[in-house]
PDB file of C-alpha atoms and ligand atoms in Angstrom:
ATOM      1  CA  MET R 627       0.000   0.000   0.000  1.00 34.00           C
ATOM      2  CA  ARG R 628       1.333   3.394  -0.959  1.00 36.00           C
ATOM      3  CA  LEU R 629       0.540   6.874   0.234  1.00 38.00           C
ATOM      4  CA  ILE R 630       1.186   9.563  -2.305  1.00 39.00           C
ATOM      5  CA  SER R 631       0.670  13.215  -1.535  1.00 37.00           C
ATOM      6  CA  ILE R 632       0.646  15.838  -4.234  1.00 41.00           C
ATOM      7  CA  SER R 633      -0.532  19.377  -4.570  1.00 37.00           C
ATOM      8  CA  LEU R 634      -1.884  20.616  -7.820  1.00 40.00           C
ATOM      9  CA  ALA R 635      -3.954  23.230  -9.510  1.00 41.00           C
ATOM     10  CA  LEU R 636      -6.345  21.817 -12.043  1.00 44.00           C
ATOM     11  CA  MET R 637      -5.397  23.475 -15.300  1.00 40.00           C
ATOM     12  CA  GLY R 638      -5.395  21.606 -18.394  1.00 42.00           C
ATOM     13  CA  LEU R 639      -7.195  19.965 -21.133  1.00 44.00           C
ATOM     14  CA  LEU R 640     -10.485  21.080 -22.564  1.00 48.00           C
ATOM     15  CA  ILE R 641     -12.887  18.545 -23.990  1.00 50.00           C
ATOM     16  CA  GLN R 642     -16.164  19.424 -25.617  1.00 48.00           C
ATOM     17  CA  GLN R 643     -18.471  16.514 -24.876  1.00 49.00           C
ATOM     18  CA  SER R 644     -21.592  18.147 -26.289  1.00 49.00           C
ATOM     19  CA  SER R 645     -22.575  21.675 -27.168  1.00 55.00           C
ATOM     20  CA  ALA R 646     -23.796  22.329 -23.623  1.00 85.00           C
ATOM     21  CA  VAL R 647     -21.326  20.478 -21.417  1.00 90.00           C
ATOM     22  CA  THR R 648     -17.674  21.346 -21.056  1.00 91.00           C
ATOM     23  CA  TRP R 649     -15.279  19.067 -19.177  1.00 90.00           C
ATOM     24  CA  TYR R 650     -11.845  19.642 -17.740  1.00 91.00           C
ATOM     25  CA  PHE R 651     -10.266  16.887 -15.730  1.00 88.00           C
ATOM     26  CA  LEU R 652      -7.249  14.998 -14.483  1.00 90.00           C
ATOM     27  CA  GLN R 653      -7.487  11.228 -14.332  1.00 90.00           C
ATOM     28  CA  TRP R 654      -5.355   8.441 -12.881  1.00 92.00           C
ATOM     29  CA  TYR R 655      -5.709   4.702 -13.584  1.00 94.00           C
ATOM     30  CA  THR R 656      -4.340   1.982 -11.345  1.00 95.00           C
ATOM     31  CA  PRO R 657      -1.809  -0.219 -13.192  1.00 94.00           C
ATOM     32  CA  THR R 658      -3.880  -3.426 -13.108  1.00 95.00           C
ATOM     33  CA  THR R 659      -7.508  -4.263 -12.341  1.00 92.00           C
ATOM     34  CA  SER R 660      -6.457  -6.094  -9.166  1.00 95.00           C
ATOM     35  CA  ALA R 661      -4.942  -2.852  -7.879  1.00 97.00           C
ATOM     36  CA  GLN R 662      -7.929  -0.988  -6.486  1.00 98.00           C
ATOM     37  CA  PHE R 663      -8.580   2.229  -4.627  1.00 98.00           C
ATOM     38  CA  GLN R 664      -8.927   1.865  -0.868  1.00 98.00           C
ATOM     39  CA  SER R 665      -9.245   5.585  -0.193  1.00 98.00           C
ATOM     40  CA  PHE R 666      -8.994   8.941  -1.933  1.00 98.00           C
ATOM     41  CA  SER R 667      -8.727  12.157   0.050  1.00 98.00           C
ATOM     42  CA  MET R 668      -7.798  15.771  -0.431  1.00 98.00           C
ATOM     43  CA  GLN R 669      -8.519  19.350   0.537  1.00 98.00           C
ATOM     44  CA  MET R 670     -10.599  21.232  -2.039  1.00 98.00           C
ATOM     45  CA  VAL R 671     -10.671  25.049  -2.006  1.00 97.00           C
ATOM     46  CA  ALA R 672     -13.929  26.591  -3.237  1.00 98.00           C
ATOM     47  CA  PRO R 673     -13.181  29.151  -5.949  1.00 98.00           C
ATOM     48  CA  ASN R 674     -15.105  32.431  -6.239  1.00 98.00           C
ATOM     49  CA  LEU R 675     -18.525  31.601  -7.644  1.00 98.00           C
ATOM     50  CA  GLN R 676     -19.373  34.244 -10.242  1.00 97.00           C
ATOM     51  CA  GLN R 677     -23.090  33.523 -10.775  1.00 97.00           C
ATOM     52  CA  PRO R 678     -25.702  30.821 -10.129  1.00 98.00           C
ATOM     53  CA  GLY R 679     -25.212  28.040 -12.664  1.00 97.00           C
ATOM     54  CA  VAL R 680     -24.583  24.367 -13.209  1.00 96.00           C
ATOM     55  CA  TYR R 681     -20.960  24.241 -12.122  1.00 97.00           C
ATOM     56  CA  TYR R 682     -20.024  20.770 -10.890  1.00 96.00           C
ATOM     57  CA  LEU R 683     -16.513  20.605  -9.418  1.00 97.00           C
ATOM     58  CA  TRP R 684     -15.539  17.285  -7.921  1.00 97.00           C
ATOM     59  CA  PRO R 685     -13.113  14.568  -6.974  1.00 98.00           C
ATOM     60  CA  GLY R 686     -14.377  11.090  -7.771  1.00 97.00           C
ATOM     61  CA  LEU R 687     -13.670   7.425  -8.268  1.00 97.00           C
ATOM     62  CA  GLN R 688     -14.858   5.406 -11.229  1.00 96.00           C
ATOM     63  CA  ASP R 689     -15.032   1.608 -11.503  1.00 95.00           C
ATOM     64  CA  ASN R 690     -13.604  -0.520 -14.282  1.00 93.00           C
ATOM     65  CA  SER R 691     -17.113  -1.371 -15.552  1.00 92.00           C
ATOM     66  CA  LEU R 692     -18.020   2.342 -15.779  1.00 91.00           C
ATOM     67  CA  THR R 693     -21.221   1.975 -13.782  1.00 91.00           C
ATOM     68  CA  GLY R 694     -21.192   5.489 -12.316  1.00 91.00           C
ATOM     69  CA  VAL R 695     -18.803   7.908 -10.638  1.00 95.00           C
ATOM     70  CA  TYR R 696     -18.675   8.072  -6.849  1.00 97.00           C
ATOM     71  CA  GLN R 697     -18.032  11.755  -6.207  1.00 97.00           C
ATOM     72  CA  GLU R 698     -18.279  14.767  -3.869  1.00 98.00           C
ATOM     73  CA  VAL R 699     -19.733  17.569  -5.931  1.00 97.00           C
ATOM     74  CA  LEU R 700     -19.282  21.279  -5.273  1.00 98.00           C
ATOM     75  CA  ASP R 701     -22.427  22.611  -6.934  1.00 98.00           C
ATOM     76  CA  GLY R 702     -22.982  26.282  -7.844  1.00 97.00           C
ATOM     77  CA  GLY R 703     -26.654  26.004  -8.831  1.00 97.00           C
ATOM     78  CA  SER R 704     -28.169  28.080  -6.038  1.00 97.00           C
ATOM     79  CA  GLY R 705     -25.683  30.941  -6.368  1.00 97.00           C
ATOM     80  CA  GLU R 706     -23.838  29.695  -3.289  1.00 98.00           C
ATOM     81  CA  TRP R 707     -21.606  26.607  -3.357  1.00 98.00           C
ATOM     82  CA  TRP R 708     -23.010  23.436  -1.836  1.00 98.00           C
ATOM     83  CA  ILE R 709     -21.074  20.207  -1.476  1.00 98.00           C
ATOM     84  CA  GLY R 710     -22.361  16.693  -0.971  1.00 98.00           C
ATOM     85  CA  PRO R 711     -21.465  13.134  -1.997  1.00 98.00           C
ATOM     86  CA  GLY R 712     -23.274  10.782  -4.331  1.00 95.00           C
ATOM     87  CA  CYS R 713     -22.777   7.979  -6.784  1.00 92.00           C
ATOM     88  CA  ASN R 714     -24.719   8.877  -9.857  1.00 73.00           C
ATOM     89  CA  PRO R 715     -26.854   7.219 -11.070  1.00 72.00           C
ATOM     90  CA  SER R 716     -27.899   4.427  -8.724  1.00 73.00           C
ATOM     91  CA  LEU R 717     -28.200   5.682  -5.136  1.00 88.00           C
ATOM     92  CA  ALA R 718     -29.775   8.650  -3.352  1.00 92.00           C
ATOM     93  CA  TRP R 719     -27.540  11.705  -2.918  1.00 95.00           C
ATOM     94  CA  GLY R 720     -25.966  12.173   0.516  1.00 97.00           C
ATOM     95  CA  SER R 721     -26.179  15.116   2.883  1.00 98.00           C
ATOM     96  CA  GLY R 722     -23.874  18.113   2.605  1.00 98.00           C
ATOM     97  CA  PHE R 723     -23.448  21.797   3.422  1.00 98.00           C
ATOM     98  CA  ASN R 724     -22.880  25.226   1.895  1.00 98.00           C
ATOM     99  CA  VAL R 725     -19.302  26.374   1.272  1.00 98.00           C
ATOM    100  CA  PRO R 726     -18.303  30.075   1.181  1.00 98.00           C
ATOM    101  CA  ASN R 727     -15.935  31.193  -1.562  1.00 98.00           C
ATOM    102  CA  GLN R 728     -12.286  30.406  -0.725  1.00 98.00           C
ATOM    103  CA  ASP R 729     -13.157  28.111   2.166  1.00 98.00           C
ATOM    104  CA  ALA R 730     -11.448  24.725   2.182  1.00 98.00           C
ATOM    105  CA  VAL R 731     -13.274  21.429   2.544  1.00 98.00           C
ATOM    106  CA  GLN R 732     -11.449  18.310   3.707  1.00 98.00           C
ATOM    107  CA  ILE R 733     -12.801  15.336   1.754  1.00 98.00           C
ATOM    108  CA  SER R 734     -12.187  11.653   2.354  1.00 98.00           C
ATOM    109  CA  MET R 735     -13.598   8.650   0.548  1.00 98.00           C
ATOM    110  CA  THR R 736     -12.745   5.407   2.313  1.00 98.00           C
ATOM    111  CA  ARG R 737     -13.501   1.764   1.560  1.00 98.00           C
ATOM    112  CA  ASN R 738     -14.777   0.346   4.835  1.00 97.00           C
ATOM    113  CA  ALA R 739     -13.293  -2.746   6.425  1.00 95.00           C
ATOM    114  CA  ASP R 740     -16.803  -4.240   6.404  1.00 93.00           C
ATOM    115  CA  GLY R 741     -16.426  -4.931   2.685  1.00 95.00           C
ATOM    116  CA  ILE R 742     -19.838  -3.335   2.028  1.00 97.00           C
ATOM    117  CA  ASN R 743     -19.645   0.426   2.238  1.00 97.00           C
ATOM    118  CA  TRP R 744     -17.559   3.354   1.153  1.00 98.00           C
ATOM    119  CA  THR R 745     -17.769   6.350   3.499  1.00 98.00           C
ATOM    120  CA  SER R 746     -17.494   9.982   2.447  1.00 98.00           C
ATOM    121  CA  ASN R 747     -16.529  12.445   5.167  1.00 98.00           C
ATOM    122  CA  LEU R 748     -16.677  16.169   4.485  1.00 98.00           C
ATOM    123  CA  THR R 749     -15.283  18.636   7.015  1.00 98.00           C
ATOM    124  CA  MET R 750     -15.167  22.433   6.925  1.00 98.00           C
ATOM    125  CA  GLY R 751     -14.579  24.108  10.285  1.00 97.00           C
ATOM    126  CA  SER R 752     -17.420  22.931  12.512  1.00 97.00           C
ATOM    127  CA  SER R 753     -19.421  21.562   9.560  1.00 98.00           C
ATOM    128  CA  PHE R 754     -19.135  17.783   9.218  1.00 98.00           C
ATOM    129  CA  VAL R 755     -21.137  15.156   7.350  1.00 98.00           C
ATOM    130  CA  SER R 756     -20.473  11.450   6.964  1.00 98.00           C
ATOM    131  CA  ASN R 757     -22.377   9.424   4.355  1.00 98.00           C
ATOM    132  CA  SER R 758     -21.973   5.749   3.508  1.00 97.00           C
ATOM    133  CA  PHE R 759     -22.851   4.019   0.266  1.00 97.00           C
ATOM    134  CA  PRO R 760     -22.831   0.260  -0.462  1.00 96.00           C
ATOM    135  CA  LEU R 761     -20.185   0.448  -3.198  1.00 96.00           C
ATOM    136  CA  ALA R 762     -17.417  -1.810  -1.890  1.00 96.00           C
ATOM    137  CA  TYR R 763     -18.345  -4.485  -4.437  1.00 95.00           C
ATOM    138  CA  LYS R 764     -17.102  -2.142  -7.176  1.00 96.00           C
ATOM    139  CA  ASN R 765     -13.592  -2.251  -8.566  1.00 97.00           C
ATOM    140  CA  PHE R 766     -12.608   1.406  -8.387  1.00 97.00           C
ATOM    141  CA  ASN R 767      -9.539   1.710 -10.620  1.00 96.00           C
ATOM    142  CA  GLN R 768      -9.779   5.344 -11.716  1.00 95.00           C
ATOM    143  CA  ALA R 769      -9.519   8.622  -9.801  1.00 95.00           C
ATOM    144  CA  LEU R 770     -10.701  11.909 -11.274  1.00 94.00           C
ATOM    145  CA  LEU R 771     -10.468  15.595 -10.404  1.00 95.00           C
ATOM    146  CA  ALA R 772     -13.035  17.268 -12.584  1.00 94.00           C
ATOM    147  CA  ILE R 773     -14.730  20.460 -13.662  1.00 95.00           C
ATOM    148  CA  GLU R 774     -18.075  19.954 -15.397  1.00 95.00           C
ATOM    149  CA  LEU R 775     -19.793  23.058 -16.783  1.00 95.00           C
ATOM    150  CA  TYR R 776     -23.244  23.287 -18.361  1.00 95.00           C
ATOM    151  CA  ASP R 777     -23.697  26.293 -20.660  1.00 94.00           C
ATOM    152  CA  LEU R 778     -20.995  28.091 -18.702  1.00 94.00           C
ATOM    153  CA  THR R 779     -17.373  29.011 -19.147  1.00 93.00           C
ATOM    154  CA  TRP R 780     -14.518  28.470 -16.674  1.00 94.00           C
ATOM    155  CA  ASP R 781     -14.888  31.901 -15.103  1.00 95.00           C
ATOM    156  CA  PHE R 782     -13.827  31.236 -11.498  1.00 96.00           C
ATOM    157  CA  GLY R 783     -10.039  31.129 -11.711  1.00 94.00           C
ATOM    158  CA  LYS R 784      -7.980  28.271 -10.338  1.00 92.00           C
ATOM    159  CA  LEU R 785      -9.539  25.266  -8.706  1.00 94.00           C
ATOM    160  CA  VAL R 786      -7.023  24.090  -6.109  1.00 94.00           C
ATOM    161  CA  PHE R 787      -6.804  20.635  -4.566  1.00 95.00           C
ATOM    162  CA  ASN R 788      -4.189  20.226  -1.817  1.00 95.00           C
ATOM    163  CA  ASN R 789      -2.698  17.099  -0.264  1.00 94.00           C
ATOM    164  CA  VAL R 790      -4.266  14.652  -2.667  1.00 94.00           C
ATOM    165  CA  VAL R 791      -3.783  11.167  -1.220  1.00 95.00           C
ATOM    166  CA  MET R 792      -4.534   8.006  -3.192  1.00 96.00           C
ATOM    167  CA  VAL R 793      -4.332   4.676  -1.403  1.00 97.00           C
ATOM    168  CA  VAL R 794      -4.242   1.688  -3.746  1.00 97.00           C
ATOM    169  CA  ASN R 795      -3.223  -1.878  -2.907  1.00 97.00           C
ATOM    170  CA  THR R 796      -0.180  -1.999  -5.118  1.00 96.00           C
ATOM    171  CA  THR R 797       3.506  -1.264  -4.681  1.00 95.00           C
ATOM    172  CA  ALA R 798       3.659   0.319  -8.151  1.00 94.00           C
ATOM    173  CA  THR R 799       3.929   4.099  -8.123  1.00 92.00           C
ATOM    174  CA  ALA R 800       4.532   5.342 -11.672  1.00 90.00           C
ATOM    175  CA  TRP R 801       0.803   5.490 -12.419  1.00 90.00           C
ATOM    176  CA  CYS R 802       0.317   8.241  -9.841  1.00 88.00           C
ATOM    177  CA  THR R 803       3.682  10.010  -9.752  1.00 83.00           C
ATOM    178  CA  SER R 804       4.113  10.749 -13.434  1.00 75.00           C
ATOM    179  CA  GLN R 805       4.101  14.467 -14.197  1.00 63.00           C
ATOM    180  CA  THR R 806       1.184  14.256 -16.578  1.00 64.00           C
ATOM    181  CA  PRO R 807      -1.694  12.048 -15.541  1.00 63.00           C
ATOM    182  CA  ALA R 808      -3.464  10.068 -18.228  1.00 58.00           C
ATOM    183  CA  ILE R 809      -6.356  12.084 -19.563  1.00 57.00           C
ATOM    184  CA  SER R 810      -9.349  10.811 -21.490  1.00 52.00           C
ATOM    185  CA  ILE R 811     -13.102  11.231 -21.482  1.00 50.00           C
ATOM    186  CA  PRO R 812     -14.822   9.533 -18.539  1.00 50.00           C
ATOM    187  CA  GLU R 813     -17.259   7.192 -20.252  1.00 46.00           C
ATOM    188  CA  ALA R 814     -19.759   7.199 -17.416  1.00 45.00           C
ATOM    189  CA  TYR R 815     -20.264   9.765 -14.695  1.00 43.00           C
TER     190      TYR R 815
HETATM  191  C1  NAG E 201      -7.069  -5.064  -3.651  1.00 79.62           C
HETATM  192  O1  NAG E 201      -8.224  -4.815  -2.910  1.00 79.62           O
HETATM  193  C2  NAG E 201      -9.420  -5.279  -3.553  1.00 79.62           C
HETATM  194  C3  NAG E 201     -10.564  -4.837  -2.694  1.00 79.62           C
HETATM  195  O2  NAG E 201     -10.593  -3.418  -2.700  1.00 79.62           O
HETATM  196  C4  NAG E 201      -9.347  -6.791  -3.714  1.00 79.62           C
HETATM  197  O3  NAG E 201     -10.507  -7.265  -4.372  1.00 79.62           O
HETATM  198  C5  NAG E 201      -8.130  -7.125  -4.526  1.00 79.62           C
HETATM  199  O4  NAG E 201      -7.989  -8.542  -4.616  1.00 79.62           O
HETATM  200  C6  NAG E 201      -6.901  -6.549  -3.872  1.00 79.62           C
HETATM  201  N1  NAG E 201      -5.772  -6.753  -4.765  1.00 79.62           N
HETATM  202  C7  NAG E 201      -4.579  -7.160  -4.315  1.00 79.62           C
HETATM  203  C8  NAG E 201      -3.501  -7.257  -5.349  1.00 79.62           C
HETATM  204  O5  NAG E 201      -4.385  -7.418  -3.141  1.00 79.62           O
HETATM  205  C1  NAG E 202     -15.512   9.389   8.904  1.00 79.62           C
HETATM  206  O1  NAG E 202     -16.405   9.754   9.899  1.00 79.62           O
HETATM  207  C2  NAG E 202     -16.822   8.662  10.706  1.00 79.62           C
HETATM  208  C3  NAG E 202     -17.932   9.149  11.620  1.00 79.62           C
HETATM  209  O2  NAG E 202     -17.498  10.226  12.385  1.00 79.62           O
HETATM  210  C4  NAG E 202     -15.597   8.142  11.472  1.00 79.62           C
HETATM  211  O3  NAG E 202     -15.971   7.024  12.258  1.00 79.62           O
HETATM  212  C5  NAG E 202     -14.535   7.724  10.490  1.00 79.62           C
HETATM  213  O4  NAG E 202     -13.358   7.362  11.159  1.00 79.62           O
HETATM  214  C6  NAG E 202     -14.223   8.865   9.539  1.00 79.62           C
HETATM  215  N1  NAG E 202     -13.322   8.380   8.507  1.00 79.62           N
HETATM  216  C7  NAG E 202     -12.215   9.003   8.189  1.00 79.62           C
HETATM  217  C8  NAG E 202     -11.386   8.379   7.104  1.00 79.62           C
HETATM  218  O5  NAG E 202     -11.876  10.046   8.718  1.00 79.62           O
HETATM  219  C1  NAG E 203     -23.485   0.847   5.300  1.00 79.62           C
HETATM  220  O1  NAG E 203     -24.003   2.148   5.247  1.00 79.62           O
HETATM  221  C2  NAG E 203     -25.392   2.185   5.488  1.00 79.62           C
HETATM  222  C3  NAG E 203     -25.857   3.606   5.198  1.00 79.62           C
HETATM  223  O2  NAG E 203     -25.182   4.508   6.035  1.00 79.62           O
HETATM  224  C4  NAG E 203     -25.660   1.764   6.926  1.00 79.62           C
HETATM  225  O3  NAG E 203     -27.047   1.778   7.180  1.00 79.62           O
HETATM  226  C5  NAG E 203     -25.124   0.362   7.110  1.00 79.62           C
HETATM  227  O4  NAG E 203     -25.233   0.008   8.477  1.00 79.62           O
HETATM  228  C6  NAG E 203     -23.669   0.277   6.693  1.00 79.62           C
HETATM  229  N1  NAG E 203     -23.268  -1.126   6.718  1.00 79.62           N
HETATM  230  C7  NAG E 203     -22.342  -1.579   7.523  1.00 79.62           C
HETATM  231  C8  NAG E 203     -22.041  -3.045   7.406  1.00 79.62           C
HETATM  232  O5  NAG E 203     -21.765  -0.857   8.336  1.00 79.62           O
END
Protein backbone atom coordinates (compact mmCIF):
# COMPACT_ATOMS: atom_id res chain seq x y z
CA MET A 1 0.00 0.00 0.00
CA ARG A 2 1.33 3.39 -0.96
CA LEU A 3 0.54 6.87 0.23
CA ILE A 4 1.19 9.56 -2.30
CA SER A 5 0.67 13.22 -1.54
CA ILE A 6 0.65 15.84 -4.23
CA SER A 7 -0.53 19.38 -4.57
CA LEU A 8 -1.88 20.62 -7.82
CA ALA A 9 -3.95 23.23 -9.51
CA LEU A 10 -6.34 21.82 -12.04
CA MET A 11 -5.40 23.48 -15.30
CA GLY A 12 -5.40 21.61 -18.39
CA LEU A 13 -7.20 19.97 -21.13
CA LEU A 14 -10.49 21.08 -22.56
CA ILE A 15 -12.89 18.54 -23.99
CA GLN A 16 -16.16 19.42 -25.62
CA GLN A 17 -18.47 16.51 -24.88
CA SER A 18 -21.59 18.15 -26.29
CA SER A 19 -22.57 21.68 -27.17
CA ALA A 20 -23.80 22.33 -23.62
CA VAL A 21 -21.33 20.48 -21.42
CA THR A 22 -17.67 21.35 -21.06
CA TRP A 23 -15.28 19.07 -19.18
CA TYR A 24 -11.85 19.64 -17.74
CA PHE A 25 -10.27 16.89 -15.73
CA LEU A 26 -7.25 15.00 -14.48
CA GLN A 27 -7.49 11.23 -14.33
CA TRP A 28 -5.36 8.44 -12.88
CA TYR A 29 -5.71 4.70 -13.58
CA THR A 30 -4.34 1.98 -11.35
CA PRO A 31 -1.81 -0.22 -13.19
CA THR A 32 -3.88 -3.43 -13.11
CA THR A 33 -7.51 -4.26 -12.34
CA SER A 34 -6.46 -6.09 -9.17
CA ALA A 35 -4.94 -2.85 -7.88
CA GLN A 36 -7.93 -0.99 -6.49
CA PHE A 37 -8.58 2.23 -4.63
CA GLN A 38 -8.93 1.86 -0.87
CA SER A 39 -9.24 5.58 -0.19
CA PHE A 40 -8.99 8.94 -1.93
CA SER A 41 -8.73 12.16 0.05
CA MET A 42 -7.80 15.77 -0.43
CA GLN A 43 -8.52 19.35 0.54
CA MET A 44 -10.60 21.23 -2.04
CA VAL A 45 -10.67 25.05 -2.01
CA ALA A 46 -13.93 26.59 -3.24
CA PRO A 47 -13.18 29.15 -5.95
CA ASN A 48 -15.11 32.43 -6.24
CA LEU A 49 -18.53 31.60 -7.64
CA GLN A 50 -19.37 34.24 -10.24
CA GLN A 51 -23.09 33.52 -10.77
CA PRO A 52 -25.70 30.82 -10.13
CA GLY A 53 -25.21 28.04 -12.66
CA VAL A 54 -24.58 24.37 -13.21
CA TYR A 55 -20.96 24.24 -12.12
CA TYR A 56 -20.02 20.77 -10.89
CA LEU A 57 -16.51 20.61 -9.42
CA TRP A 58 -15.54 17.29 -7.92
CA PRO A 59 -13.11 14.57 -6.97
CA GLY A 60 -14.38 11.09 -7.77
CA LEU A 61 -13.67 7.43 -8.27
CA GLN A 62 -14.86 5.41 -11.23
CA ASP A 63 -15.03 1.61 -11.50
CA ASN A 64 -13.60 -0.52 -14.28
CA SER A 65 -17.11 -1.37 -15.55
CA LEU A 66 -18.02 2.34 -15.78
CA THR A 67 -21.22 1.97 -13.78
CA GLY A 68 -21.19 5.49 -12.32
CA VAL A 69 -18.80 7.91 -10.64
CA TYR A 70 -18.68 8.07 -6.85
CA GLN A 71 -18.03 11.76 -6.21
CA GLU A 72 -18.28 14.77 -3.87
CA VAL A 73 -19.73 17.57 -5.93
CA LEU A 74 -19.28 21.28 -5.27
CA ASP A 75 -22.43 22.61 -6.93
CA GLY A 76 -22.98 26.28 -7.84
CA GLY A 77 -26.65 26.00 -8.83
CA SER A 78 -28.17 28.08 -6.04
CA GLY A 79 -25.68 30.94 -6.37
CA GLU A 80 -23.84 29.70 -3.29
CA TRP A 81 -21.61 26.61 -3.36
CA TRP A 82 -23.01 23.44 -1.84
CA ILE A 83 -21.07 20.21 -1.48
CA GLY A 84 -22.36 16.69 -0.97
CA PRO A 85 -21.47 13.13 -2.00
CA GLY A 86 -23.27 10.78 -4.33
CA CYS A 87 -22.78 7.98 -6.78
CA ASN A 88 -24.72 8.88 -9.86
CA PRO A 89 -26.85 7.22 -11.07
CA SER A 90 -27.90 4.43 -8.72
CA LEU A 91 -28.20 5.68 -5.14
CA ALA A 92 -29.78 8.65 -3.35
CA TRP A 93 -27.54 11.71 -2.92
CA GLY A 94 -25.97 12.17 0.52
CA SER A 95 -26.18 15.12 2.88
CA GLY A 96 -23.87 18.11 2.61
CA PHE A 97 -23.45 21.80 3.42
CA ASN A 98 -22.88 25.23 1.89
CA VAL A 99 -19.30 26.37 1.27
CA PRO A 100 -18.30 30.08 1.18
CA ASN A 101 -15.94 31.19 -1.56
CA GLN A 102 -12.29 30.41 -0.73
CA ASP A 103 -13.16 28.11 2.17
CA ALA A 104 -11.45 24.73 2.18
CA VAL A 105 -13.27 21.43 2.54
CA GLN A 106 -11.45 18.31 3.71
CA ILE A 107 -12.80 15.34 1.75
CA SER A 108 -12.19 11.65 2.35
CA MET A 109 -13.60 8.65 0.55
CA THR A 110 -12.74 5.41 2.31
CA ARG A 111 -13.50 1.76 1.56
CA ASN A 112 -14.78 0.35 4.83
CA ALA A 113 -13.29 -2.75 6.42
CA ASP A 114 -16.80 -4.24 6.40
CA GLY A 115 -16.43 -4.93 2.69
CA ILE A 116 -19.84 -3.34 2.03
CA ASN A 117 -19.64 0.43 2.24
CA TRP A 118 -17.56 3.35 1.15
CA THR A 119 -17.77 6.35 3.50
CA SER A 120 -17.49 9.98 2.45
CA ASN A 121 -16.53 12.45 5.17
CA LEU A 122 -16.68 16.17 4.48
CA THR A 123 -15.28 18.64 7.01
CA MET A 124 -15.17 22.43 6.93
CA GLY A 125 -14.58 24.11 10.29
CA SER A 126 -17.42 22.93 12.51
CA SER A 127 -19.42 21.56 9.56
CA PHE A 128 -19.14 17.78 9.22
CA VAL A 129 -21.14 15.16 7.35
CA SER A 130 -20.47 11.45 6.96
CA ASN A 131 -22.38 9.42 4.35
CA SER A 132 -21.97 5.75 3.51
CA PHE A 133 -22.85 4.02 0.27
CA PRO A 134 -22.83 0.26 -0.46
CA LEU A 135 -20.19 0.45 -3.20
CA ALA A 136 -17.42 -1.81 -1.89
CA TYR A 137 -18.34 -4.48 -4.44
CA LYS A 138 -17.10 -2.14 -7.18
CA ASN A 139 -13.59 -2.25 -8.57
CA PHE A 140 -12.61 1.41 -8.39
CA ASN A 141 -9.54 1.71 -10.62
CA GLN A 142 -9.78 5.34 -11.72
CA ALA A 143 -9.52 8.62 -9.80
CA LEU A 144 -10.70 11.91 -11.27
CA LEU A 145 -10.47 15.59 -10.40
CA ALA A 146 -13.04 17.27 -12.58
CA ILE A 147 -14.73 20.46 -13.66
CA GLU A 148 -18.07 19.95 -15.40
CA LEU A 149 -19.79 23.06 -16.78
CA TYR A 150 -23.24 23.29 -18.36
CA ASP A 151 -23.70 26.29 -20.66
CA LEU A 152 -20.99 28.09 -18.70
CA THR A 153 -17.37 29.01 -19.15
CA TRP A 154 -14.52 28.47 -16.67
CA ASP A 155 -14.89 31.90 -15.10
CA PHE A 156 -13.83 31.24 -11.50
CA GLY A 157 -10.04 31.13 -11.71
CA LYS A 158 -7.98 28.27 -10.34
CA LEU A 159 -9.54 25.27 -8.71
CA VAL A 160 -7.02 24.09 -6.11
CA PHE A 161 -6.80 20.64 -4.57
CA ASN A 162 -4.19 20.23 -1.82
CA ASN A 163 -2.70 17.10 -0.26
CA VAL A 164 -4.27 14.65 -2.67
CA VAL A 165 -3.78 11.17 -1.22
CA MET A 166 -4.53 8.01 -3.19
CA VAL A 167 -4.33 4.68 -1.40
CA VAL A 168 -4.24 1.69 -3.75
CA ASN A 169 -3.22 -1.88 -2.91
CA THR A 170 -0.18 -2.00 -5.12
CA THR A 171 3.51 -1.26 -4.68
CA ALA A 172 3.66 0.32 -8.15
CA THR A 173 3.93 4.10 -8.12
CA ALA A 174 4.53 5.34 -11.67
CA TRP A 175 0.80 5.49 -12.42
CA CYS A 176 0.32 8.24 -9.84
CA THR A 177 3.68 10.01 -9.75
CA SER A 178 4.11 10.75 -13.43
CA GLN A 179 4.10 14.47 -14.20
CA THR A 180 1.18 14.26 -16.58
CA PRO A 181 -1.69 12.05 -15.54
CA ALA A 182 -3.46 10.07 -18.23
CA ILE A 183 -6.36 12.08 -19.56
CA SER A 184 -9.35 10.81 -21.49
CA ILE A 185 -13.10 11.23 -21.48
CA PRO A 186 -14.82 9.53 -18.54
CA GLU A 187 -17.26 7.19 -20.25
CA ALA A 188 -19.76 7.20 -17.42
CA TYR A 189 -20.26 9.77 -14.69
C1 LIG B 1 -7.07 -5.06 -3.65
O1 LIG B 1 -8.22 -4.81 -2.91
C2 LIG B 1 -9.42 -5.28 -3.55
C3 LIG B 1 -10.56 -4.84 -2.69
O2 LIG B 1 -10.59 -3.42 -2.70
C4 LIG B 1 -9.35 -6.79 -3.71
O3 LIG B 1 -10.51 -7.27 -4.37
C5 LIG B 1 -8.13 -7.12 -4.53
O4 LIG B 1 -7.99 -8.54 -4.62
C6 LIG B 1 -6.90 -6.55 -3.87
N1 LIG B 1 -5.77 -6.75 -4.76
C7 LIG B 1 -4.58 -7.16 -4.31
C8 LIG B 1 -3.50 -7.26 -5.35
O5 LIG B 1 -4.39 -7.42 -3.14
C1 LIG C 1 -15.51 9.39 8.90
O1 LIG C 1 -16.41 9.75 9.90
C2 LIG C 1 -16.82 8.66 10.71
C3 LIG C 1 -17.93 9.15 11.62
O2 LIG C 1 -17.50 10.23 12.38
C4 LIG C 1 -15.60 8.14 11.47
O3 LIG C 1 -15.97 7.02 12.26
C5 LIG C 1 -14.53 7.72 10.49
O4 LIG C 1 -13.36 7.36 11.16
C6 LIG C 1 -14.22 8.87 9.54
N1 LIG C 1 -13.32 8.38 8.51
C7 LIG C 1 -12.22 9.00 8.19
C8 LIG C 1 -11.39 8.38 7.10
O5 LIG C 1 -11.88 10.05 8.72
C1 LIG D 1 -23.48 0.85 5.30
O1 LIG D 1 -24.00 2.15 5.25
C2 LIG D 1 -25.39 2.19 5.49
C3 LIG D 1 -25.86 3.61 5.20
O2 LIG D 1 -25.18 4.51 6.04
C4 LIG D 1 -25.66 1.76 6.93
O3 LIG D 1 -27.05 1.78 7.18
C5 LIG D 1 -25.12 0.36 7.11
O4 LIG D 1 -25.23 0.01 8.48
C6 LIG D 1 -23.67 0.28 6.69
N1 LIG D 1 -23.27 -1.13 6.72
C7 LIG D 1 -22.34 -1.58 7.52
C8 LIG D 1 -22.04 -3.05 7.41
O5 LIG D 1 -21.76 -0.86 8.34
